[in-house]
Amino acid sequence: MKTFKNPILPGFYPDPSICRVEDDYYMVTSTFEYFPGVPIFHSKDLVNWRQLGHVLDRPSQLNLDGTPCSKGIYAATIRYNDGIFYMITTFVVSKTGARKNFYVTATDPAGPWSEPNWLDDAPGIDSSLFFDEDGKVYFTANRVPPEGQQYPKHMEIYLQELDLQEKQLVGSKYSLWDGALKQIHAQEAPHLYKIDGYYYLIIAEGGTGFTHSVTIARSESITGPYEVCKTNPILTHRHLGRNYPITNVGHADIVETQDGEWWMVCLGTRPYGGDYRNIGRETFLVPFTWENGWPVVNPGKGIVEIEMVRPSLPEQRWQTQQACDHFDSEKLDDRWNFIRTPRENFWSLTERTGFLRLKTKAETIIEETNPSFIGRRQQHINFAVRTEMHFSPTEEGESAGLVLLQSTDYQYRLEYTKVSGDTVVCLTKRVEGIDNVEAIYKTNANVLFFKVEAFGQSYSFYYAEKPEQWEIVKENVDGTILSSDVAGGFVGTYIGMYTSSSGKESSNFVDFDYFEYVGLSN
């Protein structure tokens, strides 16, 4: 039997949602404070995925100004009905917990997608849509139970009809279910389905950490009452211990193939070097069958595995993504992201042919702003990154280089900068919002090469003035600060190119000739 390897989307791609349109499959994931928002993927076989672009790719669709780390765009849901794709999601505005739900539409999943339709009086997170057989459309999300919380983080799933003409919720709100696992907390991520005469409600319980799980209930009426599956949770890894290679499994969506097979996508993490998850929450694929009207996930095992038997669908591979971006295009590749919404063109692929130019902005990467940063996800436990950088710091505080970013308060920066009149290569480790200089070397070059190599939680930094003539900046530094288990929050590590003038206005810029990222074997 042919097999596939999990995760199907490696790296920080959490909260997957999936839909099928004839022989094509589409999937979206969360993006939090990163822009563009909500990557959308396409597959023919559920295993091989290619990115079509982003759903929220215009500033008019996504205003992330001032959005704190790990806030912004939470779990997205993708659905298709009558020729139209729908993506609905929650925008978590601030640290105080303000939440706004909205949806956008498109006739082509590659875009363009519409401007947001904001829903009034729609509390909660992890919004989803369900299109019923009678033509009615329903919105689901979680909320504090109207009678109050019986224990910390006690939530319930509720339902309300959505009027697509008015683009607003109408009628009464119905309490559907507050979960199967009382006291486990954080009932969220609802998805409704109509299968063989029953309405099935799949949710996540236990939070997005080690106790994460998937539970299910059903009803003959969409408004309930909902019968709880006696074998809940239908999927979790919390009983496997923290040393199992896949943990934190939950937040699922399901799809039936044209061959009649049923598959579930869910998030999970791959801890390494201890209970640390630098890569973030990733997307996994697992089969299930139906027994007596209830799902049985991965029969005989009940867990997500690294290697599993493939779907019966014909294999469809896409062209592999280049490991090295030489910046020869006039458009940024879809793998690249900004932090928060860019409000000016501080980057260019045309001002110097074959280079990515970043303009040296006053904003820094230690502030909740939009710095001059372009980055991509860490997708491997072991990896190497290298780049060629053309830059001359002319004023104190001007810097450019590579950043390994978990948040504004947890990061590594390998920079070429000016300190006390000297130009230096400097490695800075930022923990709990405090910068610590790990190494500093005087140099005087207009062209520098930077390299980062990581094996597990051991990260090493190098620089060169000529290609491949590497000098050690510092080796075997602690990578665990790049895990949300240390830093908090919900995102994975980003690696990117950066420049700043540290609060001062500057006309300087940096040119990157290439950026190479490769996964390494053990």
Short mmCIF file of C-alpha atoms in Angstrom, two decimals:
data_model
loop_
_atom_site.label_atom_id
_atom_site.label_comp_id
_atom_site.label_asym_id
_atom_site.label_seq_id
_atom_site.Cartn_x
_atom_site.Cartn_y
_atom_site.Cartn_z
CA MET A 1 0.00 0.00 0.00
CA LYS A 2 1.18 3.49 -0.78
CA THR A 3 1.67 5.77 2.19
CA PHE A 4 2.04 9.48 2.89
CA LYS A 5 3.88 11.45 5.56
CA ASN A 6 2.29 13.79 8.09
CA PRO A 7 2.08 16.71 8.48
CA ILE A 8 0.59 17.52 5.09
CA LEU A 9 1.27 21.23 5.72
CA PRO A 10 4.49 21.44 7.75
CA GLY A 11 5.19 24.57 9.72
CA PHE A 12 2.89 27.16 11.26
CA TYR A 13 -0.39 26.25 9.52
CA PRO A 14 -2.93 25.77 12.35
CA ASP A 15 -6.72 25.38 12.50
CA PRO A 16 -7.22 23.78 9.07
CA SER A 17 -10.58 23.88 7.31
CA ILE A 18 -11.33 21.95 4.13
CA CYS A 19 -13.97 21.66 1.43
CA ARG A 20 -14.37 19.65 -1.78
CA VAL A 21 -15.71 20.89 -5.11
CA GLU A 22 -16.10 17.88 -7.41
CA ASP A 23 -12.54 16.49 -7.74
CA ASP A 24 -10.77 19.47 -6.16
CA TYR A 25 -9.99 20.13 -2.49
CA TYR A 26 -9.36 23.50 -0.89
CA MET A 27 -7.98 24.30 2.54
CA VAL A 28 -7.31 27.40 4.66
CA THR A 29 -5.47 28.00 7.94
CA SER A 30 -5.03 30.73 10.58
CA THR A 31 -2.49 33.56 10.31
CA PHE A 32 -2.88 35.75 13.44
CA GLU A 33 -0.81 38.99 13.08
CA TYR A 34 0.79 38.10 9.73
CA PHE A 35 -0.13 39.62 6.37
CA PRO A 36 -1.40 38.58 3.85
CA GLY A 37 -3.94 36.62 5.85
CA VAL A 38 -5.39 33.12 5.46
CA PRO A 39 -3.35 31.13 2.92
CA ILE A 40 -5.49 29.02 0.61
CA PHE A 41 -4.29 25.67 -0.72
CA HIS A 42 -5.46 23.33 -3.49
CA SER A 43 -5.11 19.56 -3.81
CA LYS A 44 -6.33 16.71 -5.96
CA ASP A 45 -5.32 13.88 -3.62
CA LEU A 46 -5.47 15.35 -0.06
CA VAL A 47 -1.73 14.74 0.35
CA ASN A 48 0.00 17.08 -2.09
CA TRP A 49 -0.99 20.72 -1.71
CA ARG A 50 -0.07 23.88 -3.61
CA GLN A 51 -0.72 27.38 -2.39
CA LEU A 52 -3.03 29.44 -4.61
CA GLY A 53 -2.43 32.67 -2.71
CA HIS A 54 -4.06 34.34 0.31
CA VAL A 55 -7.72 35.11 0.93
CA LEU A 56 -7.00 38.41 2.69
CA ASP A 57 -4.34 39.97 0.49
CA ARG A 58 -5.35 43.66 0.48
CA PRO A 59 -5.02 46.20 3.29
CA SER A 60 -8.67 47.09 2.79
CA GLN A 61 -9.58 43.51 3.80
CA LEU A 62 -7.28 43.23 6.80
CA ASN A 63 -6.28 46.06 9.12
CA LEU A 64 -3.71 44.62 11.53
CA ASP A 65 -2.42 47.99 12.71
CA GLY A 66 -1.39 47.68 16.35
CA THR A 67 -2.52 44.06 16.59
CA PRO A 68 -0.64 42.32 19.43
CA CYS A 69 1.34 39.15 18.82
CA SER A 70 -0.86 36.04 18.53
CA LYS A 71 -4.00 38.14 18.04
CA GLY A 72 -5.56 39.00 14.66
CA ILE A 73 -6.96 36.29 12.39
CA TYR A 74 -8.08 33.21 14.29
CA ALA A 75 -9.53 29.98 12.90
CA ALA A 76 -10.90 30.32 9.38
CA THR A 77 -13.53 28.09 7.77
CA ILE A 78 -13.89 27.54 4.02
CA ARG A 79 -17.15 26.41 2.45
CA TYR A 80 -18.56 26.21 -1.09
CA ASN A 81 -22.17 26.59 -2.16
CA ASP A 82 -23.86 27.20 -5.51
CA GLY A 83 -20.78 28.46 -7.33
CA ILE A 84 -19.46 30.64 -4.51
CA PHE A 85 -16.64 30.08 -2.03
CA TYR A 86 -17.06 31.45 1.49
CA MET A 87 -14.31 32.08 4.04
CA ILE A 88 -15.45 33.08 7.51
CA THR A 89 -13.13 33.89 10.40
CA THR A 90 -12.67 35.77 13.66
CA PHE A 91 -10.57 38.89 13.98
CA VAL A 92 -9.31 39.17 17.57
CA VAL A 93 -8.62 42.86 17.83
CA SER A 94 -6.73 43.37 21.05
CA LYS A 95 -5.40 42.01 24.31
CA THR A 96 -8.69 42.93 25.94
CA GLY A 97 -10.40 40.22 23.94
CA ALA A 98 -12.47 42.18 21.44
CA ARG A 99 -13.68 39.78 18.72
CA LYS A 100 -15.25 40.47 15.35
CA ASN A 101 -16.55 37.84 12.95
CA PHE A 102 -16.72 38.41 9.20
CA TYR A 103 -16.85 36.52 5.93
CA VAL A 104 -15.63 37.09 2.39
CA THR A 105 -16.63 35.44 -0.88
CA ALA A 106 -15.12 34.54 -4.25
CA THR A 107 -16.08 32.64 -7.37
CA ASP A 108 -12.45 31.63 -7.90
CA PRO A 109 -10.61 30.31 -4.81
CA ALA A 110 -7.40 31.91 -6.11
CA GLY A 111 -9.17 35.26 -5.77
CA PRO A 112 -9.91 38.02 -5.81
CA TRP A 113 -12.00 37.69 -2.65
CA SER A 114 -14.57 40.29 -1.63
CA GLU A 115 -14.27 42.99 0.97
CA PRO A 116 -15.24 41.78 4.48
CA ASN A 117 -18.87 41.41 5.47
CA TRP A 118 -18.81 42.17 9.20
CA LEU A 119 -21.45 40.45 11.31
CA ASP A 120 -23.19 42.43 14.04
CA ASP A 121 -23.86 40.85 17.44
CA ALA A 122 -21.81 37.75 16.64
CA PRO A 123 -19.79 36.97 19.77
CA GLY A 124 -17.14 34.30 20.12
CA ILE A 125 -14.37 32.81 18.03
CA ASP A 126 -13.89 30.07 15.43
CA SER A 127 -16.91 30.98 13.36
CA SER A 128 -18.18 28.53 10.73
CA LEU A 129 -20.93 28.31 8.12
CA PHE A 130 -23.37 25.52 7.28
CA PHE A 131 -25.54 25.42 4.14
CA ASP A 132 -28.65 23.33 4.77
CA GLU A 133 -30.61 21.36 2.19
CA ASP A 134 -33.58 23.75 2.41
CA GLY A 135 -31.44 26.69 1.31
CA LYS A 136 -30.98 28.21 4.74
CA VAL A 137 -27.51 29.20 5.92
CA TYR A 138 -26.36 29.01 9.53
CA PHE A 139 -23.53 30.59 11.50
CA THR A 140 -21.88 28.82 14.44
CA ALA A 141 -19.26 29.97 16.94
CA ASN A 142 -18.61 29.66 20.65
CA ARG A 143 -19.74 31.98 23.44
CA VAL A 144 -20.08 32.19 27.21
CA PRO A 145 -23.23 30.22 28.12
CA PRO A 146 -26.17 32.59 28.75
CA GLU A 147 -26.64 31.10 32.23
CA GLY A 148 -22.99 31.77 33.05
CA GLN A 149 -19.79 29.75 33.21
CA GLN A 150 -19.79 26.78 35.58
CA TYR A 151 -16.00 26.46 35.53
CA PRO A 152 -13.02 28.39 34.04
CA LYS A 153 -13.13 28.75 30.26
CA HIS A 154 -16.52 27.05 30.10
CA MET A 155 -17.97 27.87 26.68
CA GLU A 156 -20.86 26.68 24.54
CA ILE A 157 -21.49 26.38 20.81
CA TYR A 158 -24.37 28.44 19.48
CA LEU A 159 -26.15 28.78 16.15
CA GLN A 160 -27.94 31.58 14.32
CA GLU A 161 -29.31 31.92 10.80
CA LEU A 162 -27.36 34.04 8.30
CA ASP A 163 -29.25 36.07 5.70
CA LEU A 164 -26.95 36.17 2.66
CA GLN A 165 -28.97 38.95 1.05
CA GLU A 166 -28.71 41.23 4.08
CA LYS A 167 -25.28 39.80 4.97
CA GLN A 168 -26.28 39.73 8.64
CA LEU A 169 -27.42 37.26 11.28
CA VAL A 170 -31.18 37.05 11.75
CA GLY A 171 -33.55 35.39 14.19
CA SER A 172 -32.79 33.80 17.52
CA LYS A 173 -29.52 32.44 18.83
CA TYR A 174 -29.74 28.76 19.78
CA SER A 175 -27.53 27.08 22.36
CA LEU A 176 -26.42 23.79 20.81
CA TRP A 177 -23.86 22.11 23.05
CA ASP A 178 -21.30 22.84 25.74
CA GLY A 179 -19.18 19.79 25.09
CA ALA A 180 -18.77 16.18 26.08
CA LEU A 181 -15.94 16.55 28.54
CA LYS A 182 -17.15 18.64 31.46
CA GLN A 183 -14.44 20.62 33.23
CA ILE A 184 -12.04 20.12 30.27
CA HIS A 185 -12.84 23.71 29.12
CA ALA A 186 -12.54 25.79 25.91
CA GLN A 187 -15.31 24.39 23.76
CA GLU A 188 -14.61 25.89 20.32
CA ALA A 189 -13.97 25.22 16.61
CA PRO A 190 -17.52 24.12 15.70
CA HIS A 191 -18.36 22.64 12.30
CA LEU A 192 -21.82 21.41 11.29
CA TYR A 193 -22.57 18.70 8.68
CA LYS A 194 -25.71 16.93 7.45
CA ILE A 195 -25.01 13.22 6.93
CA ASP A 196 -27.61 10.44 6.51
CA GLY A 197 -30.40 12.44 8.12
CA TYR A 198 -28.41 13.66 11.13
CA TYR A 199 -26.86 17.01 11.89
CA TYR A 200 -23.37 16.34 13.21
CA LEU A 201 -21.54 18.93 15.31
CA ILE A 202 -17.78 18.49 15.60
CA ILE A 203 -15.94 20.74 18.04
CA ALA A 204 -12.60 21.07 19.83
CA GLU A 205 -12.28 20.83 23.60
CA GLY A 206 -9.48 21.14 26.10
CA GLY A 207 -7.70 24.18 24.70
CA THR A 208 -5.12 24.13 21.96
CA GLY A 209 -2.37 22.65 24.14
CA PHE A 210 -1.63 19.15 25.44
CA THR A 211 -5.26 18.38 26.39
CA HIS A 212 -6.60 19.32 22.95
CA SER A 213 -9.23 16.96 21.53
CA VAL A 214 -12.02 16.46 18.99
CA THR A 215 -15.55 15.61 20.14
CA ILE A 216 -18.85 15.09 18.35
CA ALA A 217 -22.62 15.18 18.90
CA ARG A 218 -25.63 14.72 16.60
CA SER A 219 -29.27 15.66 16.30
CA GLU A 220 -32.21 15.11 13.94
CA SER A 221 -32.96 18.84 14.30
CA ILE A 222 -30.39 21.51 13.61
CA THR A 223 -31.31 23.38 16.79
CA GLY A 224 -31.06 20.24 18.92
CA PRO A 225 -31.19 18.59 21.34
CA TYR A 226 -27.80 17.05 20.49
CA GLU A 227 -26.97 13.49 21.43
CA VAL A 228 -23.40 13.07 22.68
CA CYS A 229 -21.22 10.33 21.20
CA LYS A 230 -20.41 7.86 23.97
CA THR A 231 -16.91 7.24 22.58
CA ASN A 232 -15.84 10.90 22.89
CA PRO A 233 -13.27 12.20 22.39
CA ILE A 234 -13.12 10.73 18.92
CA LEU A 235 -9.55 12.02 18.58
CA THR A 236 -6.93 13.15 21.09
CA HIS A 237 -3.29 12.42 21.89
CA ARG A 238 -3.27 13.52 25.53
CA HIS A 239 -3.32 9.90 26.70
CA LEU A 240 -0.12 9.14 24.73
CA GLY A 241 2.15 11.28 26.90
CA ARG A 242 4.30 14.24 26.06
CA ASN A 243 7.02 12.18 24.40
CA TYR A 244 4.81 10.96 21.56
CA PRO A 245 6.06 12.53 18.29
CA ILE A 246 2.68 14.22 17.59
CA THR A 247 0.92 16.11 20.38
CA ASN A 248 -1.75 18.80 20.91
CA VAL A 249 -4.06 17.18 18.33
CA GLY A 250 -7.46 18.82 17.77
CA HIS A 251 -9.46 21.43 15.86
CA ALA A 252 -10.76 19.22 13.05
CA ASP A 253 -12.73 19.50 9.83
CA ILE A 254 -13.92 16.57 7.70
CA VAL A 255 -14.47 15.80 4.02
CA GLU A 256 -15.81 12.92 1.96
CA THR A 257 -13.92 12.05 -1.21
CA GLN A 258 -15.54 11.31 -4.55
CA ASP A 259 -14.55 7.67 -3.84
CA GLY A 260 -16.63 7.60 -0.67
CA GLU A 261 -13.74 7.73 1.79
CA TRP A 262 -13.86 10.02 4.81
CA TRP A 263 -10.87 12.06 5.94
CA MET A 264 -10.20 14.50 8.75
CA VAL A 265 -7.76 17.40 8.79
CA CYS A 266 -6.66 18.63 12.20
CA LEU A 267 -3.90 20.57 13.86
CA GLY A 268 -1.09 18.99 15.83
CA THR A 269 2.46 19.74 16.91
CA ARG A 270 5.81 17.98 16.73
CA PRO A 271 7.71 18.76 19.94
CA TYR A 272 11.47 18.31 19.90
CA GLY A 273 14.40 18.87 22.24
CA GLY A 274 11.96 18.57 25.12
CA ASP A 275 8.42 19.88 25.34
CA TYR A 276 9.04 22.64 22.79
CA ARG A 277 7.30 23.47 19.52
CA ASN A 278 9.34 26.01 17.53
CA ILE A 279 7.63 24.97 14.29
CA GLY A 280 4.21 25.79 15.68
CA ARG A 281 0.91 24.04 15.11
CA GLU A 282 0.75 22.17 11.80
CA THR A 283 -1.88 20.50 9.62
CA PHE A 284 -2.29 16.71 9.73
CA LEU A 285 -4.47 14.25 7.81
CA VAL A 286 -6.13 11.11 9.24
CA PRO A 287 -8.82 8.73 7.89
CA PHE A 288 -12.02 7.72 9.63
CA THR A 289 -14.95 5.40 9.04
CA TRP A 290 -18.54 5.32 10.28
CA GLU A 291 -19.83 2.73 12.75
CA ASN A 292 -23.41 2.87 14.01
CA GLY A 293 -23.67 6.47 12.91
CA TRP A 294 -20.51 7.70 14.62
CA PRO A 295 -16.95 8.34 13.37
CA VAL A 296 -14.11 5.98 14.22
CA VAL A 297 -10.82 7.76 13.56
CA ASN A 298 -7.98 5.60 12.20
CA PRO A 299 -9.73 2.33 13.10
CA GLY A 300 -7.72 0.02 15.30
CA LYS A 301 -5.40 2.80 16.46
CA GLY A 302 -7.41 5.96 17.02
CA ILE A 303 -4.46 8.32 16.61
CA VAL A 304 -2.68 10.40 13.98
CA GLU A 305 0.53 8.80 12.73
CA ILE A 306 3.56 10.22 10.95
CA GLU A 307 3.19 7.66 8.14
CA MET A 308 -0.25 6.50 7.03
CA VAL A 309 -1.93 4.77 4.09
CA ARG A 310 -2.75 7.21 1.31
CA PRO A 311 -6.28 8.10 0.19
CA SER A 312 -7.55 6.09 -2.78
CA LEU A 313 -7.44 9.20 -4.96
CA PRO A 314 -5.06 9.34 -7.94
CA GLU A 315 -1.79 10.90 -6.88
CA GLN A 316 -1.30 14.47 -8.10
CA ARG A 317 2.04 16.06 -7.36
CA TRP A 318 2.77 19.73 -7.98
CA GLN A 319 6.04 21.31 -8.97
CA THR A 320 8.39 21.54 -6.01
CA GLN A 321 8.96 24.96 -4.54
CA GLN A 322 12.44 26.34 -5.10
CA ALA A 323 14.67 26.22 -2.04
CA CYS A 324 16.38 29.46 -3.01
CA ASP A 325 14.47 32.61 -3.90
CA HIS A 326 16.68 34.70 -6.18
CA PHE A 327 14.13 37.53 -6.29
CA ASP A 328 14.00 37.48 -10.07
CA SER A 329 10.22 37.91 -10.18
CA GLU A 330 8.30 41.17 -9.97
CA LYS A 331 5.97 39.65 -7.36
CA LEU A 332 6.80 38.24 -3.94
CA ASP A 333 6.38 34.50 -3.67
CA ASP A 334 3.37 33.33 -1.65
CA ARG A 335 5.61 31.90 1.07
CA TRP A 336 6.57 35.41 2.23
CA ASN A 337 4.69 37.38 4.87
CA PHE A 338 4.82 40.76 6.57
CA ILE A 339 4.17 41.46 10.24
CA ARG A 340 0.87 43.34 10.34
CA THR A 341 -0.53 45.33 7.45
CA PRO A 342 2.04 47.15 5.27
CA ARG A 343 1.00 50.77 4.78
CA GLU A 344 3.81 51.80 2.44
CA ASN A 345 5.93 50.22 -0.25
CA PHE A 346 9.02 49.65 1.85
CA TRP A 347 10.11 46.77 -0.36
CA SER A 348 10.84 46.44 -4.07
CA LEU A 349 11.76 43.71 -6.52
CA THR A 350 12.28 46.13 -9.40
CA GLU A 351 14.46 48.98 -8.10
CA ARG A 352 17.46 46.67 -8.44
CA THR A 353 16.87 43.76 -10.78
CA GLY A 354 17.45 40.39 -9.16
CA PHE A 355 17.39 41.76 -5.60
CA LEU A 356 14.85 42.28 -2.86
CA ARG A 357 15.26 45.83 -1.59
CA LEU A 358 14.06 46.68 1.91
CA LYS A 359 13.97 50.33 2.92
CA THR A 360 15.31 51.10 6.38
CA LYS A 361 12.28 52.16 8.41
CA ALA A 362 12.22 53.73 11.85
CA GLU A 363 9.97 50.93 13.13
CA THR A 364 11.67 48.04 14.92
CA ILE A 365 10.85 44.37 15.24
CA ILE A 366 10.54 44.67 19.01
CA GLU A 367 7.44 46.87 18.67
CA GLU A 368 3.87 45.91 17.76
CA THR A 369 4.08 47.76 14.48
CA ASN A 370 4.83 47.03 10.81
CA PRO A 371 8.64 46.83 10.62
CA SER A 372 10.66 46.48 7.44
CA PHE A 373 10.58 42.67 7.64
CA ILE A 374 9.72 39.94 5.15
CA GLY A 375 9.76 36.39 6.48
CA ARG A 376 8.71 32.79 5.99
CA ARG A 377 7.84 29.91 8.30
CA GLN A 378 10.28 27.49 9.88
CA GLN A 379 9.04 24.14 8.55
CA HIS A 380 11.70 21.66 9.66
CA ILE A 381 13.24 20.58 12.95
CA ASN A 382 16.66 20.76 11.25
CA PHE A 383 17.22 23.48 8.66
CA ALA A 384 19.73 25.89 7.13
CA VAL A 385 19.18 29.45 5.94
CA ARG A 386 21.62 31.64 4.04
CA THR A 387 21.47 34.98 2.31
CA GLU A 388 23.65 37.56 0.59
CA MET A 389 23.14 41.10 1.81
CA HIS A 390 24.33 44.43 0.38
CA PHE A 391 24.21 47.08 3.10
CA SER A 392 26.27 49.90 4.59
CA PRO A 393 25.11 51.25 7.96
CA THR A 394 25.83 54.97 7.90
CA GLU A 395 24.28 56.11 11.18
CA GLU A 396 24.19 54.70 14.70
CA GLY A 397 21.25 52.35 15.10
CA GLU A 398 20.91 51.45 11.42
CA SER A 399 20.94 47.69 11.02
CA ALA A 400 20.02 44.92 8.60
CA GLY A 401 20.17 41.16 8.64
CA LEU A 402 18.28 38.01 9.57
CA VAL A 403 15.68 37.57 12.30
CA LEU A 404 14.39 34.35 13.85
CA LEU A 405 11.12 35.56 15.26
CA GLN A 406 8.68 34.12 17.75
CA SER A 407 7.30 37.45 18.99
CA THR A 408 8.34 41.02 19.78
CA ASP A 409 9.79 39.75 23.07
CA TYR A 410 11.39 36.46 21.95
CA GLN A 411 13.75 36.42 18.96
CA TYR A 412 17.28 36.13 17.60
CA ARG A 413 18.71 38.90 15.38
CA LEU A 414 21.89 38.49 13.30
CA GLU A 415 22.58 42.05 12.12
CA TYR A 416 25.14 44.24 10.46
CA THR A 417 25.00 47.56 12.31
CA LYS A 418 26.95 50.55 13.58
CA VAL A 419 27.93 50.76 17.25
CA SER A 420 30.12 53.53 18.72
CA GLY A 421 31.42 54.41 15.28
CA ASP A 422 32.33 50.83 14.33
CA THR A 423 30.49 48.64 11.85
CA VAL A 424 29.89 45.24 13.44
CA VAL A 425 28.15 41.92 12.98
CA CYS A 426 26.05 41.44 16.09
CA LEU A 427 23.99 38.49 17.36
CA THR A 428 21.25 39.55 19.78
CA LYS A 429 19.10 37.22 21.84
CA ARG A 430 15.85 38.77 23.06
CA VAL A 431 14.07 37.09 25.97
CA GLU A 432 11.18 38.49 28.00
CA GLY A 433 11.55 41.76 26.12
CA ILE A 434 15.21 42.26 27.06
CA ASP A 435 18.03 42.28 24.50
CA ASN A 436 21.24 40.41 25.28
CA VAL A 437 24.23 40.66 22.92
CA GLU A 438 25.52 37.12 22.42
CA ALA A 439 28.43 37.98 20.11
CA ILE A 440 29.85 40.97 18.27
CA TYR A 441 32.58 41.21 15.62
CA LYS A 442 34.05 44.25 13.90
CA THR A 443 33.97 44.14 10.14
CA ASN A 444 33.89 46.60 7.28
CA ALA A 445 32.20 45.26 4.19
CA ASN A 446 29.48 46.39 1.83
CA VAL A 447 28.50 42.80 1.05
CA LEU A 448 27.97 40.19 3.75
CA PHE A 449 26.74 36.61 3.76
CA PHE A 450 24.72 35.35 6.73
CA LYS A 451 23.89 31.75 7.60
CA VAL A 452 21.85 30.03 10.29
CA GLU A 453 21.90 26.28 10.87
CA ALA A 454 19.63 24.51 13.34
CA PHE A 455 19.75 20.92 14.54
CA GLY A 456 16.95 20.45 17.00
CA GLN A 457 17.17 23.15 19.64
CA SER A 458 20.79 23.94 18.80
CA TYR A 459 21.03 27.03 16.56
CA SER A 460 24.31 28.29 15.06
CA PHE A 461 25.04 31.62 13.38
CA TYR A 462 27.73 32.49 10.83
CA TYR A 463 28.83 35.35 8.58
CA ALA A 464 31.23 35.70 5.64
CA GLU A 465 32.70 38.49 3.57
CA LYS A 466 33.23 36.13 0.63
CA PRO A 467 30.97 33.29 -0.51
CA GLU A 468 31.22 30.17 1.69
CA GLN A 469 34.16 31.48 3.74
CA TRP A 470 32.21 31.29 6.96
CA GLU A 471 33.23 32.76 10.27
CA ILE A 472 31.54 31.63 13.46
CA VAL A 473 29.41 34.24 15.17
CA LYS A 474 28.17 31.82 17.82
CA GLU A 475 27.32 28.14 17.71
CA ASN A 476 24.87 25.97 19.62
CA VAL A 477 22.74 28.69 21.15
CA ASP A 478 19.44 27.82 22.85
CA GLY A 479 16.57 27.54 20.38
CA THR A 480 13.85 26.90 22.94
CA ILE A 481 13.15 30.64 23.29
CA LEU A 482 11.58 30.38 19.82
CA SER A 483 8.89 28.01 21.10
CA SER A 484 5.47 29.26 22.18
CA ASP A 485 5.92 26.97 25.21
CA VAL A 486 8.47 29.55 26.41
CA ALA A 487 7.25 32.72 24.69
CA GLY A 488 3.51 32.14 25.00
CA GLY A 489 1.05 32.75 22.18
CA PHE A 490 -0.09 30.60 19.27
CA VAL A 491 2.31 31.12 16.37
CA GLY A 492 5.35 29.29 15.04
CA THR A 493 8.81 30.64 14.31
CA TYR A 494 9.35 32.92 11.32
CA ILE A 495 12.73 33.48 9.65
CA GLY A 496 13.20 36.60 7.61
CA MET A 497 15.07 39.62 6.33
CA TYR A 498 14.95 42.86 8.26
CA THR A 499 16.25 46.41 8.47
CA SER A 500 15.62 49.28 10.87
CA SER A 501 17.00 52.67 11.88
CA SER A 502 15.83 52.21 15.50
CA GLY A 503 13.32 55.01 15.76
CA LYS A 504 15.06 57.53 13.50
CA GLU A 505 14.12 58.48 9.99
CA SER A 506 16.48 57.06 7.38
CA SER A 507 16.94 57.03 3.62
CA ASN A 508 19.09 53.91 3.76
CA PHE A 509 18.15 50.51 2.36
CA VAL A 510 19.42 46.94 2.11
CA ASP A 511 19.48 44.68 -0.95
CA PHE A 512 19.17 40.90 -0.57
CA ASP A 513 20.45 38.95 -3.57
CA TYR A 514 18.90 35.65 -2.51
CA PHE A 515 17.37 33.81 0.43
CA GLU A 516 17.80 30.05 0.69
CA TYR A 517 15.95 27.78 3.12
CA VAL A 518 16.53 24.01 3.14
CA GLY A 519 15.42 21.26 5.46
CA LEU A 520 18.28 19.11 6.75
CA SER A 521 18.44 15.44 7.65
CA ASN A 522 19.40 14.34 11.15
#
